[in-house]
PDB file of C-alpha atoms and ligand atoms in Angstrom:
ATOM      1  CA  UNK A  83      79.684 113.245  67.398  1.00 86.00           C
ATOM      2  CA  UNK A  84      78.338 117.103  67.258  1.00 89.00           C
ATOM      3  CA  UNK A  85      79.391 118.979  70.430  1.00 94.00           C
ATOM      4  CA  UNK A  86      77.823 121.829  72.201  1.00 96.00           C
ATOM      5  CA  UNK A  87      80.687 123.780  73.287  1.00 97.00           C
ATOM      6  CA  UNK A  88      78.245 126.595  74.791  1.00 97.00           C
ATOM      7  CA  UNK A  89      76.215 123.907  76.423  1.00 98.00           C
ATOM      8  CA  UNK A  90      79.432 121.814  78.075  1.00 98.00           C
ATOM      9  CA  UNK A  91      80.840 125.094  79.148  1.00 97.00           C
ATOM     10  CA  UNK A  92      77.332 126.201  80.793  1.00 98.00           C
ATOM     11  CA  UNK A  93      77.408 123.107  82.587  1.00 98.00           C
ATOM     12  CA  UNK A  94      81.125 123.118  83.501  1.00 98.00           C
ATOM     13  CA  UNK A  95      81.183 126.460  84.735  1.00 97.00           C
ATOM     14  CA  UNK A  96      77.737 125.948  87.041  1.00 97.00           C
ATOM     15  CA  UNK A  97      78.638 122.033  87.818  1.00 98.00           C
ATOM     16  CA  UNK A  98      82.412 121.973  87.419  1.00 98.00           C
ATOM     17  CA  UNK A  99      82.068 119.026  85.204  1.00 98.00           C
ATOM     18  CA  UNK A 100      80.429 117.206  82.415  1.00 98.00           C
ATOM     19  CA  UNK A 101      80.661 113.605  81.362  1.00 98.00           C
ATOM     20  CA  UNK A 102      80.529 112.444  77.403  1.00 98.00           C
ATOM     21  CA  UNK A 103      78.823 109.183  76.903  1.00 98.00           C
ATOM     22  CA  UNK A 104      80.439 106.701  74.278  1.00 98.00           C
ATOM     23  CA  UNK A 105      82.843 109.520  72.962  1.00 98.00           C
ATOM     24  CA  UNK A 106      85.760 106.953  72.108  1.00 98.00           C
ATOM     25  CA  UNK A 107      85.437 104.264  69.945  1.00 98.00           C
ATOM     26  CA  UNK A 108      86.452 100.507  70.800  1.00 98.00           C
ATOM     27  CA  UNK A 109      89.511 100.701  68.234  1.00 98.00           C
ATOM     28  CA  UNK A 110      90.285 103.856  70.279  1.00 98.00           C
ATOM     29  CA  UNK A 111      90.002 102.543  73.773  1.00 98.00           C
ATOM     30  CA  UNK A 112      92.165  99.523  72.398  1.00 98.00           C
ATOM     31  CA  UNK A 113      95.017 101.342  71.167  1.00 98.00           C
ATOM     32  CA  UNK A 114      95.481 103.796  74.300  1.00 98.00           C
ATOM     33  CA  UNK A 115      94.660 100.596  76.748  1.00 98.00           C
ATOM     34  CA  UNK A 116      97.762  99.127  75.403  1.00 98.00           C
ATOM     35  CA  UNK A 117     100.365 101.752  75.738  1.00 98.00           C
ATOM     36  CA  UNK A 118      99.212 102.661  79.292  1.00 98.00           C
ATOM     37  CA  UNK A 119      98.920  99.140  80.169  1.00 98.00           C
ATOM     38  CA  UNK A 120     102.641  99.141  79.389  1.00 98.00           C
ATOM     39  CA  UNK A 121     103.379 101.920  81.371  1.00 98.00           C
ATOM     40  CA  UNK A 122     101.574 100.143  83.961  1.00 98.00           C
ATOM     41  CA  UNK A 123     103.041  96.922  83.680  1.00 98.00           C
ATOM     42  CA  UNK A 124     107.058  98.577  84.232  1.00 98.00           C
ATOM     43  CA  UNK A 125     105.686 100.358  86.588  1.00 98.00           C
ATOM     44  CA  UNK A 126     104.584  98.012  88.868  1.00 98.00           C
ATOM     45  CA  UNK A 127     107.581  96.345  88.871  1.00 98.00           C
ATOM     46  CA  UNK A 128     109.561  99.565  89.844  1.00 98.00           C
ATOM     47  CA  UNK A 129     107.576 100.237  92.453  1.00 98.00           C
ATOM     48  CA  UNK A 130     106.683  97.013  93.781  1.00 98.00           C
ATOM     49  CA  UNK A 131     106.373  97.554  97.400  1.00 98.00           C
ATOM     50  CA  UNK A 132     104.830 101.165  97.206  1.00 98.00           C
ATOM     51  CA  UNK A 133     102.347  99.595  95.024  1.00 98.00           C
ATOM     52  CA  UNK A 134     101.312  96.870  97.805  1.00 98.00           C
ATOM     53  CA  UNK A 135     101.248  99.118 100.191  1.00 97.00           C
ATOM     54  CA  UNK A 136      99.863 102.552  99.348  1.00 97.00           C
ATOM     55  CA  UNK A 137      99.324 103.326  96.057  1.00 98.00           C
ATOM     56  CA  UNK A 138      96.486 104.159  94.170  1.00 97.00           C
ATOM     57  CA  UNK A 139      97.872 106.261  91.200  1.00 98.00           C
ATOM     58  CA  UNK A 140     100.803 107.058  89.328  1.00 98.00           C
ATOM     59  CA  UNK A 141     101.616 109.932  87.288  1.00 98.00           C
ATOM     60  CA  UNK A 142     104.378 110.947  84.389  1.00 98.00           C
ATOM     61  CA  UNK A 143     103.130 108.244  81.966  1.00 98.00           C
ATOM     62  CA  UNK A 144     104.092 110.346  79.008  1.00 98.00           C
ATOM     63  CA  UNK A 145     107.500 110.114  80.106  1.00 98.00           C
ATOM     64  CA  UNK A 146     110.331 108.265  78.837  1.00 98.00           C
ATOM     65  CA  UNK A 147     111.355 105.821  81.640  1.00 98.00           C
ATOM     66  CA  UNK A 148     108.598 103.403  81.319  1.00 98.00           C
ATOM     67  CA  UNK A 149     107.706 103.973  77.255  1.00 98.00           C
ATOM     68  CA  UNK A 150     109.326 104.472  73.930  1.00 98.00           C
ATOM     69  CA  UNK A 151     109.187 106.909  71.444  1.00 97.00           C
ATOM     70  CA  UNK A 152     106.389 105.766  69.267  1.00 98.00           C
ATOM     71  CA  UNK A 153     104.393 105.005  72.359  1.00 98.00           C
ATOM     72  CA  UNK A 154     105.157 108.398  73.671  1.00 98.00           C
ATOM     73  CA  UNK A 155     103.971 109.718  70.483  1.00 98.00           C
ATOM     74  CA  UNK A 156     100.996 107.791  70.491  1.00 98.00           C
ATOM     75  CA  UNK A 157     100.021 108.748  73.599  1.00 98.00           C
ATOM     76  CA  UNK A 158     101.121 112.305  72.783  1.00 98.00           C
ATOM     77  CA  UNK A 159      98.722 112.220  69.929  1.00 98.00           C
ATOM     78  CA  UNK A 160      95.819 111.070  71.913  1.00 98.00           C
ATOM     79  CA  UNK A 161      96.080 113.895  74.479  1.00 98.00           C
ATOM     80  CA  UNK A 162      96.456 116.491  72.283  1.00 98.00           C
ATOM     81  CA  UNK A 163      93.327 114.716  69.264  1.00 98.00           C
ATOM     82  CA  UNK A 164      90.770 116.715  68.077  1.00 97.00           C
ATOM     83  CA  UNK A 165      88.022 115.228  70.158  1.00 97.00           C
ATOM     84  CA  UNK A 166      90.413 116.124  73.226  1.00 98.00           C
ATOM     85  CA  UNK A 167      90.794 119.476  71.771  1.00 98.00           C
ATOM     86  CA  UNK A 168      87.741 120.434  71.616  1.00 98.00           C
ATOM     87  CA  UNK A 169      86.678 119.681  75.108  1.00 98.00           C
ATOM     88  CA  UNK A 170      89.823 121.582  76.696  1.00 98.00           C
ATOM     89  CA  UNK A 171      89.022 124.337  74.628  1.00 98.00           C
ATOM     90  CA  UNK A 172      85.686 124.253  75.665  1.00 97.00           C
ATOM     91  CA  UNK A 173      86.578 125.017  79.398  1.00 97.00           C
ATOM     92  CA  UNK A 174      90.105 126.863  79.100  1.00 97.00           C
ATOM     93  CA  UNK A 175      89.435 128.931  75.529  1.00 96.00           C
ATOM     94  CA  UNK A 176      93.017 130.762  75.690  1.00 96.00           C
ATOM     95  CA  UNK A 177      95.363 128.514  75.367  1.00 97.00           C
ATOM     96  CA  UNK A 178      95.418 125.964  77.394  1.00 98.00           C
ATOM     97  CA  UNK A 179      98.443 123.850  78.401  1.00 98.00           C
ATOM     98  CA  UNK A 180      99.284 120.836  78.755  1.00 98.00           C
ATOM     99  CA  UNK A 181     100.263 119.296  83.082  1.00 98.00           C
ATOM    100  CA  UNK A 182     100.715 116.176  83.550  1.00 98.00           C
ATOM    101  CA  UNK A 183      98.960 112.538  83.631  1.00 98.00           C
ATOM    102  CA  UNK A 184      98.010 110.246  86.132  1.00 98.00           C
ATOM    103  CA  UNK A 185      96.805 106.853  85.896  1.00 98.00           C
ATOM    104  CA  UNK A 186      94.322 105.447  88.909  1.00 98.00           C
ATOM    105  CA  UNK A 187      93.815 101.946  89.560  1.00 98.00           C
ATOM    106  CA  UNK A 188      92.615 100.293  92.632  1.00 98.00           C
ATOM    107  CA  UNK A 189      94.494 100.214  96.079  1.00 98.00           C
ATOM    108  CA  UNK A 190      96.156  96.413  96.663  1.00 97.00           C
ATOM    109  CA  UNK A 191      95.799  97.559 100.171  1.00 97.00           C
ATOM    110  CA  UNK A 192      92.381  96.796 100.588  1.00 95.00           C
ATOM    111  CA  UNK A 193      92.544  99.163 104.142  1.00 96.00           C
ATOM    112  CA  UNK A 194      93.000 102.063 101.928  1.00 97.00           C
ATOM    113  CA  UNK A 195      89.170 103.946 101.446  1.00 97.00           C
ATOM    114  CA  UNK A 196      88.381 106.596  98.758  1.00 96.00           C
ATOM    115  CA  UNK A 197      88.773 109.949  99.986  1.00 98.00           C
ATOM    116  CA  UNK A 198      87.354 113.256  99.490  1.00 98.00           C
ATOM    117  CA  UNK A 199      89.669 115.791  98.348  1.00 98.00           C
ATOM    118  CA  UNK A 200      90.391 118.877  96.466  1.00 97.00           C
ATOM    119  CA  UNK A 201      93.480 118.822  94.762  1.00 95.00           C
ATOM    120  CA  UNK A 202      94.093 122.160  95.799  1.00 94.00           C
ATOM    121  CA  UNK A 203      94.457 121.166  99.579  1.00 95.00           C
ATOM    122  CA  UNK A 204      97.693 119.567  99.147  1.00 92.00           C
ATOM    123  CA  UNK A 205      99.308 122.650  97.816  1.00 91.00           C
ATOM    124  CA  UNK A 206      97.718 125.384 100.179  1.00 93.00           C
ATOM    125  CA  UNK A 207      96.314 126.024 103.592  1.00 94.00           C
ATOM    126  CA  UNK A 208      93.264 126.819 104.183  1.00 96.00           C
ATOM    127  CA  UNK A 209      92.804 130.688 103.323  1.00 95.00           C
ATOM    128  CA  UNK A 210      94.906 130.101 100.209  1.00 93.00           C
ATOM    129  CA  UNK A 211      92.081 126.871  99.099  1.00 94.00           C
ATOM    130  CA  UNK A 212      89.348 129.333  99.258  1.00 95.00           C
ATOM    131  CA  UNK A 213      91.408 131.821  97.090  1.00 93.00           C
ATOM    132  CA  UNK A 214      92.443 129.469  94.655  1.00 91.00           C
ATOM    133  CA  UNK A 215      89.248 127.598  93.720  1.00 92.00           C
ATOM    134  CA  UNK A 216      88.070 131.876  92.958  1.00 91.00           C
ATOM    135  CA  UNK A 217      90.954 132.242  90.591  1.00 90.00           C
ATOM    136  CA  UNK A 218      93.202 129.712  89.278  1.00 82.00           C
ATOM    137  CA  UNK A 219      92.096 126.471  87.088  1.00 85.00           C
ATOM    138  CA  UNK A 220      93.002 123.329  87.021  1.00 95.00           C
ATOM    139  CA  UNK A 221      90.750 120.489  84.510  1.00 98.00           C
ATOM    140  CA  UNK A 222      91.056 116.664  84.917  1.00 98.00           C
ATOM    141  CA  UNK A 223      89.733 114.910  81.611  1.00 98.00           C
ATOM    142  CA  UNK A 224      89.002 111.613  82.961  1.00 98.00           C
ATOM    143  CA  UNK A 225      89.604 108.628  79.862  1.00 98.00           C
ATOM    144  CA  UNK A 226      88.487 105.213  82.035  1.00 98.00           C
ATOM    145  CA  UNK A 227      90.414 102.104  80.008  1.00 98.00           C
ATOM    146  CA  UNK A 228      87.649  99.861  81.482  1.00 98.00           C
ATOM    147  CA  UNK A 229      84.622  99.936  82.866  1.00 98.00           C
ATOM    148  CA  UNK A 230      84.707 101.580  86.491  1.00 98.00           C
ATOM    149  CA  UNK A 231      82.343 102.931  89.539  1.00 98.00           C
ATOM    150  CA  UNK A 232      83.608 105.971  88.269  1.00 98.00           C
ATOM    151  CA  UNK A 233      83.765 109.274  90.192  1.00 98.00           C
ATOM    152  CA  UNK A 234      82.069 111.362  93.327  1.00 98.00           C
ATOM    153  CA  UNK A 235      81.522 114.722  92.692  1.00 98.00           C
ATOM    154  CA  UNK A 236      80.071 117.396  94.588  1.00 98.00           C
ATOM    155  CA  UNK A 237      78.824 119.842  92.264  1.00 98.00           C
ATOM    156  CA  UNK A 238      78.918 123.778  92.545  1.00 98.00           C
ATOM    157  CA  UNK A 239      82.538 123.168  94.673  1.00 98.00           C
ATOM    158  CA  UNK A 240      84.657 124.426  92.156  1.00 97.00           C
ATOM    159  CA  UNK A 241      83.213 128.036  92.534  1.00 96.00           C
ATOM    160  CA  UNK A 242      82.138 127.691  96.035  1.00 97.00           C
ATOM    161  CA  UNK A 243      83.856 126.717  99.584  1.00 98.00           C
ATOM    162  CA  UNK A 244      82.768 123.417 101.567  1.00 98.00           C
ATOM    163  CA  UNK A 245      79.699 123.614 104.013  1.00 98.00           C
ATOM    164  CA  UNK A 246      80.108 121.669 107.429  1.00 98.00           C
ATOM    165  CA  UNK A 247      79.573 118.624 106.639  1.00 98.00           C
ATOM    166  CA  UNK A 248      82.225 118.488 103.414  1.00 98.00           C
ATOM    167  CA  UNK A 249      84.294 120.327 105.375  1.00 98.00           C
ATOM    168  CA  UNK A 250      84.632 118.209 108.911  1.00 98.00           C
ATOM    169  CA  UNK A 251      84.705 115.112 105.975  1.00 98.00           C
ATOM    170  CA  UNK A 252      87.279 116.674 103.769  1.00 97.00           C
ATOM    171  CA  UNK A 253      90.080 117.894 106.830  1.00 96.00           C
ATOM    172  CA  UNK A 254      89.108 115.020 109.198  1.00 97.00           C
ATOM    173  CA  UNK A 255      87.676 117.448 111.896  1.00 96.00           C
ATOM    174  CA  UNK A 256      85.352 116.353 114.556  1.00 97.00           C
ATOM    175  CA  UNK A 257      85.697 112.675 114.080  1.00 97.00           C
ATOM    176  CA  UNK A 258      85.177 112.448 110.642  1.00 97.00           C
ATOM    177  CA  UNK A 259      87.070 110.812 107.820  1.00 98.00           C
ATOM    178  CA  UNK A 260      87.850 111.582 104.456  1.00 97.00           C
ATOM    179  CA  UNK A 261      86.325 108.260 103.529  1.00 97.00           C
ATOM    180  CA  UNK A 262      82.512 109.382 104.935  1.00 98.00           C
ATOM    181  CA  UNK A 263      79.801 109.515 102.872  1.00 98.00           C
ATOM    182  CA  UNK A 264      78.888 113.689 102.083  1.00 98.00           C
ATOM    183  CA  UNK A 265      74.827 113.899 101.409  1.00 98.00           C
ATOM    184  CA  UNK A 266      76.071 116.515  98.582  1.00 98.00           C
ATOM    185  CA  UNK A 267      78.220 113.552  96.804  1.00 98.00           C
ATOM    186  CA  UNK A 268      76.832 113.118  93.324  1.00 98.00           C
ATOM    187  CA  UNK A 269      78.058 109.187  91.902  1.00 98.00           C
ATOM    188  CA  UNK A 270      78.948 109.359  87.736  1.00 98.00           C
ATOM    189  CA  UNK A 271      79.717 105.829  86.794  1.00 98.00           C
ATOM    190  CA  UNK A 272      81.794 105.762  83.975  1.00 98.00           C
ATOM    191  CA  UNK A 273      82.220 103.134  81.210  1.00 98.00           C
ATOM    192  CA  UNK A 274      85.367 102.691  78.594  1.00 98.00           C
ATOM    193  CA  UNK A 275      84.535 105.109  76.114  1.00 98.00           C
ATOM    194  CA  UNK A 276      83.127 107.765  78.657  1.00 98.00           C
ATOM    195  CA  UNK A 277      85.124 110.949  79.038  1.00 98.00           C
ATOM    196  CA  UNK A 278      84.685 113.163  82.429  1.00 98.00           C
ATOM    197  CA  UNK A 279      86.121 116.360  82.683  1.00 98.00           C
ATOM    198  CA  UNK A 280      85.882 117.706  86.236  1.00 98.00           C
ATOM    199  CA  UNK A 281      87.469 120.433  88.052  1.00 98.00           C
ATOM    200  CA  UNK A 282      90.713 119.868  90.112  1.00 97.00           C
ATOM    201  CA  UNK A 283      89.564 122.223  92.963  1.00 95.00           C
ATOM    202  CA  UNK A 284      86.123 120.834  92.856  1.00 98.00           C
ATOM    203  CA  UNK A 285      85.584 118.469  95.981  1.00 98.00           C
ATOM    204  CA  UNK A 286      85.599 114.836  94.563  1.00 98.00           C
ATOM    205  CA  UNK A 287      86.906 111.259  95.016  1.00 98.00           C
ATOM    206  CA  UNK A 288      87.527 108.186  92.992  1.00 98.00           C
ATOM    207  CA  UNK A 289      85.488 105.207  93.362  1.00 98.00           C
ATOM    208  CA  UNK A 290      87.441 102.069  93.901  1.00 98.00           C
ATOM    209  CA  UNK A 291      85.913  98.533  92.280  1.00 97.00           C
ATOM    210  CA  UNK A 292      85.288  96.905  89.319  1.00 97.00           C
ATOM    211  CA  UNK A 293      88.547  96.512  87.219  1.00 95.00           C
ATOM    212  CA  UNK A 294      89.305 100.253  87.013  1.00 97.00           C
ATOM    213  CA  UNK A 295      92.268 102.102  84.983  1.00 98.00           C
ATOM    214  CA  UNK A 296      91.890 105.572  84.370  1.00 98.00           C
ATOM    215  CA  UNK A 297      93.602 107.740  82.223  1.00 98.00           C
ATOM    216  CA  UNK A 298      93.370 111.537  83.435  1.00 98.00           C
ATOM    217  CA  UNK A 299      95.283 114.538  81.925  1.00 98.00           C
ATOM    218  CA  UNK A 300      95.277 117.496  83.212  1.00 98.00           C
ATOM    219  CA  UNK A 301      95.727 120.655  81.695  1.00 98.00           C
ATOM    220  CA  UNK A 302      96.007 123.968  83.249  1.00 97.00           C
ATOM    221  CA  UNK A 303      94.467 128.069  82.630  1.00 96.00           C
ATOM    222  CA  UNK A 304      97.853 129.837  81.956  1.00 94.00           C
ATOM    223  CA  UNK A 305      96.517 132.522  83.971  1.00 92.00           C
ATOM    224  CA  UNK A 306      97.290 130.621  86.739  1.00 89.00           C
ATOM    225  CA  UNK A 307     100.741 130.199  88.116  1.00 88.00           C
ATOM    226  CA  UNK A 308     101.455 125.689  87.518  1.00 94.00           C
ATOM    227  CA  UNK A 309     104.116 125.992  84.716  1.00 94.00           C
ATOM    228  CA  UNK A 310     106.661 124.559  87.816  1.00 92.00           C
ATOM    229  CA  UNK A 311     104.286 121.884  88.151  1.00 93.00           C
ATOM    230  CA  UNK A 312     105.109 120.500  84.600  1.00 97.00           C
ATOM    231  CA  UNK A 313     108.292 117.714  84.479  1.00 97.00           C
ATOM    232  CA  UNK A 314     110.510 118.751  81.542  1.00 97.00           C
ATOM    233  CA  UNK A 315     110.548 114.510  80.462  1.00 98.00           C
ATOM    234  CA  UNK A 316     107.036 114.585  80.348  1.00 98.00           C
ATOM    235  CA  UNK A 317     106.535 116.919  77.206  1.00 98.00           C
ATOM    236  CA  UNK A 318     107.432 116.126  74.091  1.00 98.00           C
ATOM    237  CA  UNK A 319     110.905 116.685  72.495  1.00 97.00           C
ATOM    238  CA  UNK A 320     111.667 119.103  69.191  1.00 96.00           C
ATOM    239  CA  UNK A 321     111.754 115.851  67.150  1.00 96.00           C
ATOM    240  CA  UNK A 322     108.593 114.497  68.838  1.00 97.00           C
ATOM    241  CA  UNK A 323     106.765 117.685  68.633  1.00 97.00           C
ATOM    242  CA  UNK A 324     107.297 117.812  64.163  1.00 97.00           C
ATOM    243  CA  UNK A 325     105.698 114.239  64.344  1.00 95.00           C
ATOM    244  CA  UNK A 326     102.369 115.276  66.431  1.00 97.00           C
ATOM    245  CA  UNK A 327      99.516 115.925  64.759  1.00 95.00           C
ATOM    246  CA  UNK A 328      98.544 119.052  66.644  1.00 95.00           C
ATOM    247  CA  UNK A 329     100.937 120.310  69.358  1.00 97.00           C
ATOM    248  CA  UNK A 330      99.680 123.047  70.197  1.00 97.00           C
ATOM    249  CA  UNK A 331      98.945 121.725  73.902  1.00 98.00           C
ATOM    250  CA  UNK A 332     102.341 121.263  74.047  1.00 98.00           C
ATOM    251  CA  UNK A 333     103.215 124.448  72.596  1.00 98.00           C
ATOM    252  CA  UNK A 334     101.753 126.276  75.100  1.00 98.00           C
ATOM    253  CA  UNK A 335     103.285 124.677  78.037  1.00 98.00           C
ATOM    254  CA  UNK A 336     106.724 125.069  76.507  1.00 97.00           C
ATOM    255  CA  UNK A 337     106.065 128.768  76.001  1.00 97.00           C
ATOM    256  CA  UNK A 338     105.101 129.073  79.712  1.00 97.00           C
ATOM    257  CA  UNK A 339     108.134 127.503  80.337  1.00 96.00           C
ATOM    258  CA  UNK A 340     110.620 129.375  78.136  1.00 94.00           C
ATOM    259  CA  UNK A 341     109.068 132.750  79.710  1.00 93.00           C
ATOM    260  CA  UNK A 342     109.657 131.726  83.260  1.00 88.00           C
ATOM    261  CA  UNK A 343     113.394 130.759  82.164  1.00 86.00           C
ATOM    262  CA  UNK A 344     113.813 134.825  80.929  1.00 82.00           C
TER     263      UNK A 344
HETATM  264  O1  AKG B 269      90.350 108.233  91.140  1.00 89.82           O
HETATM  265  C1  AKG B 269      90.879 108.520  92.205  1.00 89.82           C
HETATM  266  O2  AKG B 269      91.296 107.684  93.006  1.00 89.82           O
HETATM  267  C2  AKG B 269      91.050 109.949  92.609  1.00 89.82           C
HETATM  268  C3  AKG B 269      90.975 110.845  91.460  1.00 89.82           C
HETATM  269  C4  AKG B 269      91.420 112.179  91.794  1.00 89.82           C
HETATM  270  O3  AKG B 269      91.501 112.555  92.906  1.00 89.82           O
HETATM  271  C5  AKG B 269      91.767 113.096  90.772  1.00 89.82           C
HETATM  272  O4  AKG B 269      91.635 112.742  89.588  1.00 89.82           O
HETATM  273  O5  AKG B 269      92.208 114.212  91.129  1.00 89.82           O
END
């Protein structure tokens, strides 16, 4: 498939996202469905009662408590393919680096509602929010492993701060809740094989249903301060990193790393 880097990053940088249709094959899908289903699997088990009760994601899947070494590197591979390459470069050209993962699946508690959020808002108060959606970036690339309702996005949010409405919604202000429809919400369904990329700061929620399990990675500008945000266990090792393909995700994050350590 030909991409349009000029094109995605037109539309990122006025939308704060774009979604590729059919970008992953079947044989694709397959193979990363089965390591994260692993992941999953342990997972559950470990956190049996937090799952029942109020979980919706879970992150560190490229870590080594729930998954070998070849699945690690599997996994390791997939984040940092060409096709995922491409796209990262597309919206953070100097070298990007690698965060974290997180893996969403749908609430057992069926009283928990999807919310409206920036990611942002958990890390800052208010004032700090509005500076940090003008300078600092954060990009979710969204792999579903099924087919799903997908995501809610308001568009435009990454660049610009919440009207009344999203904000009352978003901060649970004047009887609101997060869970309340915004008439700015835009639905993207998403089917196994889709890829989203959206902006972390961007206003958005998942969309619980269907049988959904979504990959996301997120990688970060390294203008912007998040190189404490990355878990040592979760990158690869020096033996790891001579068996990827194309570390250079990787590479960059371990940089950051090795420069905050001086
Ligand atoms: O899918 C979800 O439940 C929420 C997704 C989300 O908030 C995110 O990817 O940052």
């Amino acid at each position: 498939m030909k991409i349009n880097q000029r094109k995605l990053n037109k539309q990122y940088s006025e939308q704060g996202y774009f979604v590729i249709r059919n970008y992953f094959n079947s044989d694709e899908i397959a193979a990363l469905r089965k390591v994260v289903l692993t992941f999953h699997e342990l997972w559950k088990i470990d956190n049996a009662v937090f799952y029942k009760e109020e979980a919706f994601n879970s992150s560190l899947i490229t870590g080594s408590q729930y998954l070998s070494s070849d699945d690690r590197i599997k996994l390791f591979n997939f984040i940092s393919s060409p096709k995922m390459m491409v796209l990262i470069d597309t919206v953070i050209p100097n070298k990007p680096a690698f965060m974290n993962t997180q893996l969403f699946f749908n609430p057992v508690n069926v009283k928990l509602k999807d919310f409206w959020h920036r990611d942002c808002q958990y890390d800052h108060d208010i004032e700090d929010q509005k500076i940090a959606i003008q300078e600092t970036q954060v990009v979710h690339l969204r792999v579903p492993l099924f087919d799903e309702l997908g995501m809610e996005l308001v568009p435009g949010t990454h660049k610009r701060w919440d009207n009344n409405e999203e904000f009352t919604v978003r901060q649970e202000t004047q009887g609101k809740l997060s869970c309340d429809n915004l008439s700015t919400g835009k639905k993207i369904p998403l089917a196994a094989g889709d890829l989203l990329v959206f902006s972390a700061d961007m206003i958005h929620r998942g969309l619980y249903g269907l049988d959904r399990l979504a990959l996301d990675v997120l990688v970060f500008d390294p203008k912007g301060d998040f190189v404490d945000y990355v878990d040592d266990d979760c990158l690869p090792n020096g033996e790891m990193l001579t068996a990827l393909d194309e570390p250079r995700l990787f590479h960059n994050t371990l940089e950051l790393k090795a420069q905050r350590a001086c």
